[in-house]
Coordinates of C-alpha atoms and ligand atoms in Angstrom, one line a residue:
M1 CA -6.0 -14.8 -16.0
A2 CA -8.3 -13.9 -12.5
R3 CA -5.7 -14.8 -9.6
G4 CA -7.8 -16.9 -7.7
R5 CA -8.8 -15.7 -4.6
N6 CA -11.7 -17.8 -4.5
S7 CA -9.3 -21.1 -4.7
G8 CA -8.5 -21.2 -1.2
N9 CA -5.1 -19.7 -0.9
I10 CA -4.8 -18.2 1.9
S11 CA -2.0 -16.1 1.4
A12 CA -4.1 -13.6 -0.8
P13 CA -6.5 -11.2 1.6
E14 CA -9.7 -11.5 0.0
L15 CA -11.6 -8.8 -0.7
P16 CA -15.4 -8.2 0.9
K17 CA -18.1 -8.7 -1.7
A18 CA -20.5 -6.1 -2.7
K19 CA -24.6 -6.5 -3.5
I20 CA -24.9 -5.7 -7.2
N21 CA -27.0 -3.1 -6.8
K22 CA -27.7 0.2 -9.4
E23 CA -25.7 2.6 -6.8
G24 CA -22.5 -0.5 -7.6
I25 CA -23.3 -1.0 -11.0
K26 CA -23.1 3.3 -11.5
N27 CA -19.6 2.8 -9.9
L28 CA -18.5 0.1 -12.1
R29 CA -19.8 2.1 -14.8
K30 CA -18.2 5.1 -14.2
L31 CA -14.4 2.9 -13.9
L32 CA -15.7 1.7 -17.4
T33 CA -15.6 5.1 -18.7
Y34 CA -11.7 4.8 -18.5
I35 CA -12.5 2.2 -21.3
K36 CA -13.5 4.7 -23.8
P37 CA -10.8 5.9 -25.5
Y38 CA -9.9 2.2 -26.2
R39 CA -13.9 1.8 -27.7
F40 CA -13.0 0.5 -31.0
K41 CA -10.2 -2.0 -29.9
F42 CA -13.3 -2.9 -27.0
A43 CA -15.2 -3.5 -29.8
A44 CA -13.5 -5.9 -31.9
A45 CA -11.7 -7.6 -29.1
L46 CA -15.5 -8.3 -28.2
L47 CA -16.1 -9.3 -32.0
F48 CA -13.2 -11.8 -31.4
L49 CA -14.5 -12.9 -28.7
I50 CA -18.0 -14.0 -29.8
L51 CA -16.4 -15.6 -32.9
S52 CA -14.1 -17.4 -30.7
S53 CA -17.0 -19.0 -28.8
L54 CA -18.3 -20.0 -31.7
T55 CA -15.8 -21.7 -33.3
G56 CA -15.4 -23.2 -29.5
L57 CA -18.8 -24.5 -30.0
A58 CA -18.4 -26.1 -33.0
F59 CA -15.8 -28.8 -32.2
P60 CA -18.4 -31.4 -30.2
K61 CA -20.5 -31.2 -33.3
L62 CA -17.5 -31.8 -35.5
L63 CA -15.9 -34.6 -33.8
G64 CA -19.6 -35.9 -33.6
G65 CA -19.8 -35.7 -37.4
I66 CA -15.8 -37.2 -38.0
I67 CA -17.5 -40.5 -35.9
D68 CA -20.2 -41.0 -37.9
A69 CA -19.0 -40.0 -41.0
A70 CA -16.2 -42.8 -40.2
K71 CA -19.1 -45.5 -40.0
G72 CA -20.5 -43.9 -43.1
E73 CA -23.9 -42.6 -41.3
V74 CA -24.5 -38.4 -41.7
S75 CA -25.2 -36.6 -38.3
K76 CA -27.7 -34.4 -37.9
G77 CA -27.2 -30.6 -38.9
I78 CA -25.3 -29.0 -42.0
L79 CA -22.1 -31.3 -41.8
P80 CA -21.1 -33.1 -45.4
S81 CA -21.4 -36.9 -44.9
N82 CA -16.9 -36.9 -46.4
L83 CA -14.5 -37.7 -43.6
N84 CA -12.1 -35.5 -45.1
T85 CA -14.2 -32.2 -45.6
I86 CA -14.9 -32.8 -42.0
G87 CA -11.9 -33.3 -40.7
L88 CA -10.4 -30.1 -43.0
I89 CA -13.0 -27.9 -41.9
S90 CA -12.2 -28.8 -38.2
F91 CA -8.7 -27.5 -39.1
A92 CA -9.9 -24.4 -40.4
I93 CA -12.4 -23.8 -37.7
L94 CA -8.9 -24.5 -35.3
F95 CA -6.9 -21.5 -36.8
V96 CA -9.5 -19.5 -37.3
Q97 CA -10.3 -19.9 -33.4
A98 CA -5.9 -20.0 -32.6
F99 CA -6.2 -16.4 -35.0
V100 CA -8.8 -15.3 -32.8
S101 CA -7.9 -16.4 -29.4
F102 CA -4.4 -14.5 -30.0
F103 CA -6.3 -11.0 -30.5
R104 CA -9.0 -11.2 -28.2
V105 CA -6.6 -12.3 -25.1
T106 CA -4.0 -9.3 -25.9
W107 CA -6.4 -6.8 -27.1
F108 CA -8.7 -7.3 -23.8
V109 CA -5.2 -7.0 -21.5
Q110 CA -4.0 -4.2 -23.9
I111 CA -7.5 -1.9 -22.8
A112 CA -8.0 -3.6 -19.7
E113 CA -3.9 -2.2 -18.9
N114 CA -4.3 1.1 -20.0
A115 CA -7.2 1.9 -18.4
L116 CA -6.0 0.9 -15.2
A117 CA -2.6 3.4 -15.2
D118 CA -5.3 5.9 -16.2
I119 CA -7.6 5.0 -13.3
R120 CA -4.3 4.4 -11.0
R121 CA -3.1 7.7 -12.2
D122 CA -5.7 9.6 -11.3
T123 CA -6.6 8.2 -8.3
Y124 CA -2.9 8.9 -7.1
F125 CA -3.2 12.4 -8.6
K126 CA -6.6 12.8 -6.4
L127 CA -5.4 11.1 -3.1
I128 CA -2.2 13.6 -3.2
T129 CA -4.6 17.0 -3.9
L130 CA -6.7 15.7 -1.0
P131 CA -6.7 18.2 1.7
M132 CA -5.2 17.6 4.9
N133 CA -8.6 16.9 6.9
F134 CA -9.1 13.6 4.4
F135 CA -6.2 12.0 5.9
A136 CA -6.9 13.2 9.0
N137 CA -9.5 9.9 9.7
R138 CA -7.9 7.5 7.1
R139 CA -5.2 5.3 8.1
V140 CA -2.4 4.6 5.1
G141 CA -2.2 1.2 4.9
E142 CA -6.0 1.6 4.2
L143 CA -5.6 4.4 1.4
N144 CA -2.7 2.1 0.6
S145 CA -4.8 -1.1 -0.1
R146 CA -7.2 1.2 -2.4
I147 CA -4.6 1.7 -4.8
S148 CA -3.4 -1.8 -5.1
A149 CA -5.8 -4.5 -3.6
D150 CA -8.7 -2.9 -4.9
L151 CA -7.4 -2.0 -8.5
S152 CA -6.1 -5.1 -9.1
Q153 CA -9.6 -6.7 -8.3
I154 CA -10.7 -4.3 -10.8
Q155 CA -8.0 -4.9 -13.5
D156 CA -9.1 -8.9 -13.0
V157 CA -12.8 -7.6 -13.9
L158 CA -11.9 -5.6 -17.0
T159 CA -9.4 -8.3 -17.8
T160 CA -10.7 -11.6 -17.3
S161 CA -14.5 -11.5 -15.9
F162 CA -16.1 -9.5 -18.3
A163 CA -14.9 -11.3 -21.6
E164 CA -15.2 -14.4 -19.7
I165 CA -19.1 -13.9 -18.3
L166 CA -19.9 -13.2 -21.7
R167 CA -17.9 -16.4 -23.3
L168 CA -19.4 -18.8 -20.4
L169 CA -22.6 -17.1 -21.7
I170 CA -22.5 -17.6 -25.3
I171 CA -21.3 -21.0 -24.9
L172 CA -24.2 -22.3 -22.0
V173 CA -26.9 -20.7 -24.5
G174 CA -25.3 -22.1 -27.7
G175 CA -24.0 -25.6 -25.6
I176 CA -27.9 -26.7 -24.9
S177 CA -28.3 -25.4 -28.0
M178 CA -27.1 -27.9 -29.3
M179 CA -27.7 -30.6 -26.8
A180 CA -31.5 -30.1 -27.4
I181 CA -30.7 -30.3 -31.0
V182 CA -29.6 -33.9 -31.2
S183 CA -31.2 -35.4 -28.5
G184 CA -34.5 -33.5 -27.0
K185 CA -34.5 -36.5 -24.6
L186 CA -31.2 -36.8 -23.4
A187 CA -30.9 -32.8 -23.1
L188 CA -34.5 -32.8 -20.9
I189 CA -33.0 -35.1 -18.5
L190 CA -29.7 -33.4 -17.9
L191 CA -31.7 -30.2 -17.1
I192 CA -33.8 -31.9 -14.8
I193 CA -30.0 -33.0 -13.1
L194 CA -27.9 -30.1 -13.9
P195 CA -30.0 -27.6 -11.3
V196 CA -30.1 -30.2 -8.3
I197 CA -26.5 -30.4 -8.2
A198 CA -25.4 -27.3 -9.1
P199 CA -26.6 -25.3 -6.0
C200 CA -25.1 -28.0 -3.7
A201 CA -21.9 -27.0 -5.2
I202 CA -22.3 -23.4 -5.1
F203 CA -23.5 -24.3 -1.3
F204 CA -20.7 -26.2 -0.3
G205 CA -18.3 -23.9 -2.5
R206 CA -19.7 -21.1 -0.5
F207 CA -18.9 -22.6 3.0
I208 CA -15.3 -24.1 2.2
R209 CA -14.7 -20.7 1.4
K210 CA -15.8 -18.9 4.8
I211 CA -13.6 -21.4 6.2
S212 CA -11.0 -20.7 4.1
R213 CA -11.4 -16.6 4.2
Q214 CA -11.0 -17.4 8.2
A215 CA -8.0 -18.7 7.9
Q216 CA -6.5 -15.3 5.8
D217 CA -7.7 -13.6 8.6
Q218 CA -6.4 -16.1 11.6
L219 CA -2.9 -15.5 8.8
A220 CA -3.2 -12.0 9.0
E221 CA -3.9 -11.4 12.9
S222 CA -0.2 -13.6 13.0
N223 CA 1.6 -11.1 10.6
T224 CA 0.8 -8.3 13.2
I225 CA 2.2 -10.3 15.6
V226 CA 5.3 -10.1 13.3
E227 CA 5.1 -6.6 12.4
E228 CA 4.6 -5.1 16.0
T229 CA 7.5 -7.3 17.4
L230 CA 9.7 -6.5 14.5
Q231 CA 9.1 -2.8 14.7
G232 CA 9.2 -3.1 18.3
I233 CA 12.6 -5.4 18.3
A234 CA 14.5 -3.4 21.3
N235 CA 11.9 -3.1 23.4
V236 CA 11.0 -7.0 22.8
K237 CA 15.0 -7.6 24.1
A238 CA 14.9 -4.9 26.6
F239 CA 12.0 -6.7 28.5
V240 CA 13.7 -10.5 27.4
N241 CA 9.8 -11.2 26.0
E242 CA 11.6 -13.3 23.2
A243 CA 9.7 -16.7 24.8
F244 CA 6.6 -14.6 25.1
E245 CA 6.5 -13.1 21.2
A246 CA 7.7 -16.8 20.2
G247 CA 4.4 -18.3 22.3
R248 CA 2.2 -15.7 21.0
Y249 CA 2.7 -16.3 17.3
N250 CA 3.2 -19.7 17.6
K251 CA -0.4 -20.1 18.9
S252 CA -1.8 -18.2 16.1
I253 CA 0.1 -19.8 13.5
R254 CA -1.3 -22.8 15.0
K255 CA -5.2 -22.0 15.0
V256 CA -3.9 -20.5 11.0
A257 CA -2.7 -24.5 10.1
S258 CA -5.7 -26.3 12.2
L259 CA -8.3 -24.1 10.2
A260 CA -6.0 -24.6 6.6
I261 CA -6.4 -28.2 7.7
K262 CA -10.0 -28.6 8.1
G263 CA -10.7 -26.4 4.9
A264 CA -9.0 -29.1 3.2
K265 CA -11.0 -31.4 4.7
F266 CA -14.1 -30.3 3.5
R267 CA -12.4 -29.2 0.1
G268 CA -11.4 -32.8 -0.4
L269 CA -15.0 -33.8 0.1
F270 CA -16.0 -31.5 -2.0
A271 CA -13.8 -33.0 -4.9
S272 CA -15.2 -36.0 -4.2
F273 CA -18.7 -34.9 -4.4
I274 CA -18.0 -33.0 -7.8
V275 CA -16.0 -35.8 -9.2
F276 CA -18.8 -38.1 -8.1
C277 CA -21.7 -36.0 -9.3
L278 CA -20.1 -35.1 -12.6
F279 CA -18.6 -38.2 -14.0
G280 CA -21.8 -39.8 -12.6
V281 CA -24.3 -37.6 -14.8
I282 CA -21.5 -37.8 -17.7
V283 CA -21.8 -42.1 -17.2
G284 CA -25.7 -41.8 -16.9
V285 CA -25.8 -39.8 -20.2
I286 CA -23.8 -42.2 -21.9
W287 CA -25.7 -45.1 -20.6
Y288 CA -29.3 -43.5 -21.3
G289 CA -27.4 -42.7 -24.2
A290 CA -26.7 -45.8 -25.5
H291 CA -30.2 -47.5 -24.8
L292 CA -31.1 -45.0 -27.8
V293 CA -28.6 -45.9 -30.2
S294 CA -29.5 -49.7 -29.2
L295 CA -33.0 -48.4 -30.5
K296 CA -31.5 -46.5 -33.3
E297 CA -32.8 -42.9 -32.5
L298 CA -29.3 -41.7 -31.7
K299 CA -26.4 -42.3 -33.5
V300 CA -22.7 -42.8 -31.8
G301 CA -21.0 -39.8 -33.2
E302 CA -24.2 -37.7 -31.6
L303 CA -23.9 -39.2 -28.7
T304 CA -20.4 -38.4 -28.4
E305 CA -21.2 -34.7 -29.8
F306 CA -23.7 -34.7 -27.1
V307 CA -21.4 -36.0 -24.3
L308 CA -19.0 -33.4 -25.2
Y309 CA -21.7 -30.4 -25.2
A310 CA -22.4 -32.3 -21.5
I311 CA -18.9 -31.8 -20.5
L312 CA -18.9 -27.9 -22.0
V313 CA -21.7 -26.6 -20.3
S314 CA -21.1 -28.0 -17.0
G315 CA -17.4 -26.7 -17.0
T316 CA -19.0 -23.5 -17.8
L317 CA -21.3 -23.7 -15.4
A318 CA -19.1 -24.2 -12.5
G319 CA -16.8 -21.3 -13.3
L320 CA -20.2 -18.7 -13.5
P321 CA -20.2 -18.5 -9.2
E322 CA -16.5 -17.3 -9.6
Q323 CA -17.0 -14.2 -12.5
Y324 CA -19.8 -13.9 -10.8
A325 CA -18.1 -13.8 -7.2
N326 CA -15.3 -11.5 -8.9
I327 CA -17.5 -8.6 -10.2
Q328 CA -19.4 -8.4 -7.4
R329 CA -16.0 -7.6 -5.2
A330 CA -15.1 -5.5 -8.1
V331 CA -18.1 -3.6 -7.5
G332 CA -16.8 -3.6 -3.8
S333 CA -13.5 -2.3 -5.2
S334 CA -15.3 0.5 -7.3
E335 CA -16.5 2.1 -4.4
R336 CA -14.0 2.7 -2.6
V337 CA -12.4 3.7 -5.4
V338 CA -14.9 5.6 -6.8
E339 CA -15.1 7.6 -3.6
I340 CA -11.4 8.5 -4.0
L341 CA -12.2 9.8 -6.9
N342 CA -15.4 12.0 -6.4
E343 CA -13.8 14.0 -3.1
Q344 CA -13.5 17.5 -3.8
G345 CA -9.0 17.5 -4.0
E346 CA -7.6 21.1 -3.2
T347 CA -6.8 23.2 -6.5
I348 CA -3.5 22.3 -6.7
N349 CA -1.7 22.5 -10.4
I350 CA -0.5 19.2 -10.9
G351 CA 1.1 19.8 -14.0
E352 CA 5.3 20.2 -13.1
T353 CA 5.4 23.0 -15.8
E354 CA 2.5 24.6 -13.8
N355 CA 4.2 24.6 -10.6
Y356 CA 5.7 29.1 -10.8
I357 CA 4.6 31.4 -8.4
T358 CA 2.8 34.2 -10.0
Q359 CA 1.7 36.4 -7.1
N360 CA 4.6 37.0 -4.8
I361 CA 4.6 37.6 -1.0
K362 CA 7.3 39.5 0.3
G363 CA 6.6 38.4 3.8
N364 CA 3.8 40.1 6.0
L365 CA 1.8 37.5 7.4
T366 CA -1.5 38.5 9.8
F367 CA -3.9 36.1 12.0
R368 CA -6.8 38.2 12.2
D369 CA -9.3 37.1 15.0
V370 CA -8.4 33.3 13.7
K371 CA -11.1 30.6 15.0
F372 CA -10.6 27.5 15.0
H373 CA -11.3 23.4 15.5
Y374 CA -10.4 20.6 13.2
P375 CA -12.6 18.9 11.3
S376 CA -12.1 15.5 12.5
R377 CA -13.0 17.5 16.4
P378 CA -16.0 20.3 16.2
E379 CA -16.3 19.6 19.6
I380 CA -12.4 21.0 20.8
D381 CA -11.6 24.7 20.1
V382 CA -8.0 24.6 19.1
L383 CA -7.3 28.2 18.3
K384 CA -10.0 30.9 19.7
G385 CA -9.8 34.2 18.1
I386 CA -5.8 34.5 17.3
S387 CA -4.8 38.0 16.1
F388 CA -1.0 39.0 15.3
E389 CA 1.7 40.2 12.6
A390 CA 4.8 39.6 11.7
S391 CA 6.3 41.7 9.5
A392 CA 8.1 40.8 6.5
G393 CA 12.0 40.1 7.8
Q394 CA 10.7 39.6 11.6
K395 CA 11.4 36.9 13.7
V396 CA 8.7 36.1 15.7
A397 CA 8.3 32.8 18.0
I398 CA 5.7 31.7 19.4
V399 CA 5.6 29.2 22.9
G400 CA 3.3 27.9 25.0
P401 CA 2.8 24.3 26.3
S402 CA 2.2 21.4 24.6
G403 CA -1.1 21.0 22.8
S404 CA -1.9 24.4 23.3
G405 CA -1.8 25.3 19.3
K406 CA 1.1 26.4 18.1
S407 CA 1.8 23.4 15.0
T408 CA -2.2 24.2 14.5
M409 CA -1.3 27.8 13.3
A410 CA 1.8 26.6 11.1
A411 CA -0.6 24.0 9.9
L412 CA -3.1 27.2 8.7
I413 CA -0.2 29.4 7.5
L414 CA 0.8 26.3 5.0
Q415 CA -3.1 26.1 4.3
F416 CA -3.4 22.9 4.8
Y417 CA -6.6 23.9 7.1
H418 CA -8.9 26.7 6.5
P419 CA -10.3 28.8 9.8
Q420 CA -13.8 28.5 10.6
S421 CA -13.7 31.9 11.0
G422 CA -11.1 34.7 10.8
Q423 CA -8.5 35.4 8.3
L424 CA -5.1 35.0 7.7
L425 CA -3.1 37.7 5.4
F426 CA -0.5 37.1 3.4
D427 CA 0.7 40.9 2.2
D428 CA -2.6 42.6 4.2
K429 CA -4.1 40.1 1.1
P430 CA -6.6 37.2 2.3
A431 CA -5.1 34.0 1.7
C432 CA -8.0 33.1 -0.2
D433 CA -6.6 35.4 -2.6
Y434 CA -3.9 33.7 -3.4
S435 CA -3.1 30.3 -5.2
L436 CA -2.8 27.3 -3.2
T437 CA 0.6 26.9 -5.5
D438 CA 1.2 30.4 -4.7
I439 CA 1.5 30.3 -1.3
R440 CA 2.8 27.0 -0.4
N441 CA 5.8 28.0 -2.8
Q442 CA 6.7 31.0 -0.9
V443 CA 6.2 29.1 2.4
A444 CA 9.1 26.5 4.3
I445 CA 8.8 24.8 7.1
V446 CA 11.5 22.5 8.9
P447 CA 9.7 20.3 10.6
Q448 CA 10.5 18.5 14.1
D449 CA 11.2 14.9 12.8
V450 CA 12.0 15.5 9.3
M451 CA 11.5 13.1 6.5
L452 CA 14.0 11.6 4.0
F453 CA 12.7 10.2 1.0
G454 CA 14.3 6.5 -0.3
G455 CA 17.4 8.4 -2.1
T456 CA 20.4 10.6 -2.2
I457 CA 20.9 13.1 -0.7
R458 CA 21.2 15.1 -3.6
E459 CA 17.8 14.4 -4.5
N460 CA 16.5 14.9 -0.8
I461 CA 18.2 18.7 -0.6
A462 CA 16.6 18.8 -4.6
Y463 CA 13.0 18.5 -3.2
G464 CA 13.1 21.7 -1.8
K465 CA 13.1 23.3 -5.4
L466 CA 13.2 20.4 -8.2
G467 CA 15.2 20.7 -11.1
S468 CA 18.1 22.9 -9.0
N469 CA 21.4 22.3 -10.9
D470 CA 24.4 21.0 -9.2
D471 CA 25.8 23.7 -7.5
D472 CA 22.9 25.2 -6.3
I473 CA 22.5 22.4 -4.0
I474 CA 25.7 22.1 -2.8
Q475 CA 25.8 25.9 -2.5
A476 CA 22.8 25.4 0.0
A477 CA 24.5 22.5 1.4
K478 CA 27.6 24.5 2.7
R479 CA 25.2 27.3 4.5
A480 CA 22.8 24.8 5.9
N481 CA 26.7 23.3 7.2
A482 CA 25.8 19.8 6.1
D483 CA 28.1 20.2 3.0
S484 CA 30.9 19.2 5.5
F485 CA 29.4 15.8 6.6
I486 CA 27.8 14.7 3.4
T487 CA 31.4 15.1 1.8
T488 CA 32.8 13.0 4.5
F489 CA 30.5 9.9 3.0
P490 CA 32.5 8.0 0.4
E491 CA 29.5 8.5 -1.8
G492 CA 28.9 12.2 -1.0
Y493 CA 26.0 13.8 -2.6
D494 CA 25.1 10.2 -3.8
T495 CA 24.8 8.3 -0.4
V496 CA 21.4 6.4 -0.6
V497 CA 19.0 7.6 2.4
G498 CA 15.7 6.7 3.9
E499 CA 14.9 3.5 5.1
R500 CA 16.9 1.7 2.9
G501 CA 20.2 3.4 3.0
V502 CA 22.6 5.2 5.3
K503 CA 21.2 6.5 8.6
L504 CA 21.3 10.0 9.5
S505 CA 21.5 11.5 13.2
G506 CA 18.7 13.9 14.2
G507 CA 21.3 17.1 13.5
Q508 CA 21.9 15.6 10.1
R509 CA 18.8 15.2 9.1
Q510 CA 18.0 18.4 10.3
R511 CA 20.6 20.2 8.2
I512 CA 19.6 18.2 5.1
A513 CA 16.1 19.5 5.8
I514 CA 17.8 23.7 6.4
A515 CA 19.3 23.0 2.7
R516 CA 16.3 21.8 1.3
A517 CA 14.3 25.4 2.8
L518 CA 16.9 27.1 1.5
L519 CA 17.0 26.0 -1.8
K520 CA 12.9 26.8 -1.9
N521 CA 14.1 30.1 -0.5
P522 CA 11.1 31.2 0.5
S523 CA 9.4 34.5 2.0
I524 CA 8.0 33.0 4.7
L525 CA 9.5 30.5 6.8
I526 CA 8.0 27.9 9.6
L527 CA 10.5 26.3 12.0
D528 CA 9.5 23.8 14.0
E529 CA 12.0 23.0 16.8
A530 CA 13.1 19.8 17.3
T531 CA 11.9 18.9 21.1
S532 CA 15.0 16.0 21.2
S533 CA 17.5 17.8 22.7
L534 CA 20.7 17.3 20.3
D535 CA 24.2 17.3 21.8
S536 CA 26.0 20.6 22.0
E537 CA 28.3 20.2 18.6
S538 CA 25.2 19.3 16.7
E539 CA 23.1 21.9 18.3
R540 CA 25.7 24.9 17.4
L541 CA 26.3 23.7 13.5
V542 CA 22.3 23.1 13.6
Q543 CA 21.3 26.6 14.9
E544 CA 24.2 28.1 12.9
A545 CA 22.0 27.2 9.9
L546 CA 18.9 28.1 11.0
E547 CA 20.5 31.8 11.2
E548 CA 21.2 31.7 8.0
L549 CA 18.1 30.1 6.7
M550 CA 16.1 33.3 8.6
K551 CA 17.9 35.8 7.2
N552 CA 16.0 37.6 4.8
R553 CA 12.7 36.5 5.4
T554 CA 10.2 36.4 8.3
S555 CA 10.8 33.9 10.6
I556 CA 8.0 32.0 12.6
I557 CA 9.4 30.2 15.1
I558 CA 7.6 27.2 17.3
A559 CA 10.2 27.5 19.8
H560 CA 10.1 24.4 22.5
R561 CA 13.7 26.0 24.2
L562 CA 13.6 30.0 25.3
S563 CA 17.3 29.6 25.0
T564 CA 17.1 30.1 21.2
I565 CA 14.4 33.1 20.6
R566 CA 16.0 35.5 22.5
E567 CA 16.7 37.2 20.1
A568 CA 12.8 37.0 18.6
D569 CA 11.4 40.5 17.4
K570 CA 8.3 39.0 18.8
I571 CA 7.2 36.3 21.3
I572 CA 3.4 35.1 21.5
V573 CA 2.7 32.9 24.4
L574 CA -0.1 30.8 23.7
E575 CA -2.0 28.7 25.8
K576 CA -5.1 26.6 25.3
G577 CA -5.2 28.1 21.8
V578 CA -5.5 31.8 23.8
I579 CA -2.8 34.5 23.3
L580 CA -1.7 35.8 26.6
E581 CA 1.3 37.7 25.8
S582 CA 2.8 38.9 23.4
G583 CA 6.3 41.1 23.0
N584 CA 9.6 40.5 22.8
H585 CA 11.9 39.3 25.4
N586 CA 12.9 41.7 27.9
E587 CA 9.1 43.2 28.1
L588 CA 7.9 39.8 28.7
L589 CA 10.0 39.2 31.6
K590 CA 9.2 42.8 33.2
N591 CA 5.8 40.8 33.5
E592 CA 6.2 39.5 36.3
Q593 CA 2.6 37.0 36.8
G594 CA 3.2 36.1 33.3
L595 CA 3.7 32.7 32.0
Y596 CA 6.4 33.8 29.9
R597 CA 8.8 34.4 32.8
Y598 CA 7.5 31.8 34.5
L599 CA 8.0 29.3 31.8
S600 CA 11.7 30.9 31.1
G601 CA 12.5 30.8 35.3
L602 CA 11.0 27.3 34.9
Q603 CA 13.2 26.6 32.2
F604 CA 16.7 28.6 33.7
E605 CA 16.2 26.8 37.3
L606 CA 16.3 23.4 35.2
G607 CA 18.4 24.4 31.8
Ligands
LIG1 N1 -5.1 16.2 13.4 C1 -5.7 16.8 14.0 N2 -7.1 16.5 14.2 C2 -7.7 16.7 15.2 N3 -7.2 17.5 16.6 C3 -5.8 17.9 16.8 C4 -5.2 17.3 14.9 N4 -3.7 17.6 15.2 C5 -3.8 18.3 16.9 N5 -4.7 18.1 17.2 C6 -5.1 18.7 18.5 O1 -5.6 20.2 18.4 C7 -5.0 21.1 19.6 C8 -3.5 21.9 19.7 O2 -2.6 20.7 19.1 P1 -1.3 20.8 18.3 O3 -0.2 20.1 18.2 O4 -1.5 22.2 17.6 O5 -0.4 21.7 19.8 P2 1.2 22.1 19.7 O6 1.0 23.6 20.7 O7 1.6 22.3 18.6 O8 1.3 21.3 20.7 P3 3.2 20.1 21.3 O9 3.9 21.3 21.4 O10 3.0 19.4 21.7 O11 3.7 19.9 19.6 C9 -4.4 19.6 20.5 O12 -5.5 19.2 21.1 C10 -4.4 18.3 19.6 O13 -4.9 16.8 20.0

């Protein structure tokens, strides 16, 4: 069933509606192509839907017929005059309807759920293979809502709205025709009154929805207060701002309540209006119909039949706007989903079995006059012609003030972005000669902020190389100085970490990341040194682990502390996207005017 987003339920966020235009329908149609594999079942479900709507239409006729037959009269139309025959026919039709309804409901849901699972899978696959630049301009929450809220809206339309609209239209056309057959006069009166009431009801309904949307927005705002304060709870407490936050929240939540109460008043009025009008029309019809009965222009059974059709038709009219609004929202949703599906993804092999290395990289890395700006900020040149070489097995450190472009260089090596001019070469071959999978499988990064996934330590280490066996995982952990702390946990490698698990210290997280990188065994390693300093014991363990990790591979070290890079084969000093100087520690110290000498003097004094 549709989830009643229009019912004034203020907890569900309402998705924006879109105009149903050519473009919108094109988007929706693109998603509807996902039904194609199930088209035969879909056709059968459609047929059953038509059948069940038609059988539903027969009931008022049958009931009217029964009443007239009881009085020994025969209603207009094709019904027999025998009471029992009509009764039996009614049951037969009821049986057919029950049978058909079961299949139409389950089939529609089966088709929609399968199609939706395919859409979700494709959207998610596309999302995770999109280039980094795509994510730079979008918030994670917004993308997440596309996969959840937008697709749920499409699900509602696929599972119910289309079928429902078709059913409503059949009933509308069928019902009005049947009414006209029973009594043209009565039908005419009804057709004059209903179009007056219907727009009033639609207008009123819209107004109420507007108020409930305001309440929703206000509620979302108060939820933001909760989110903000809980995320920054330490700040709230440290500044003793509990009373301030409570007051802020209370004010916001009162506004929600008053808006909801205002909405309820109008809903009450709406209910009275509907009751009065709807029942008023029915009373009026019966009243006038009774006159026709007394004039022998109509039989009692026919009047009953007419009233039942009238109720059916007005119920249908009431249901149409909601279904239409659902489709409008789905058009908006499909626009946002199709936007993702139409994006150009990276050429990454998504199949698990396709993730193997086809071209080995020994570890020679060259930046050749690389110029780069982030696509989202074309006015700022981040790298302004960087050239350097790192031979296989060398340790190259990049130092420089904050914002000089060090992390950007790492991002280019990982092929998250591509330079606008110049080239990156791996083993003297341009990066574009390799597949992305080949490069990323042979470059590993140990980032500053190590992200652990919700899962066990074992799974987190194995993330470096999926499918690794236990021995390899433990071996890597040992080499990364991580085994000693992991085995102190009662559950050892099965200890759950991440948001809901054990909290690891910065040094421990780094050693897990190092184990992960060891398992991956890359030719080129990027170390983004953590800025926050660890205590000396932890630092020693991490440093040792890093030394182990750097053995026999090219290492690019983004260094924040110069003390850790004295042994580097080459140090590149970067400022504002330009290499100011490069050489080893001793060579650079000789340059009295050099930034490196200045920075090391500074660190020495501070340290
Ligand atoms: N995703 C991005 N989109 C746009 N601009 C960015 C992006 N990432 C970084 N920048 C900009 O690029 C410049 C270089 O940033 P980068 O992170 O490479 O510096 P860094 O030397 O690594 O700094 P730090 O030592 O503080 O980490 C900065 O001006 C930064 O604002």
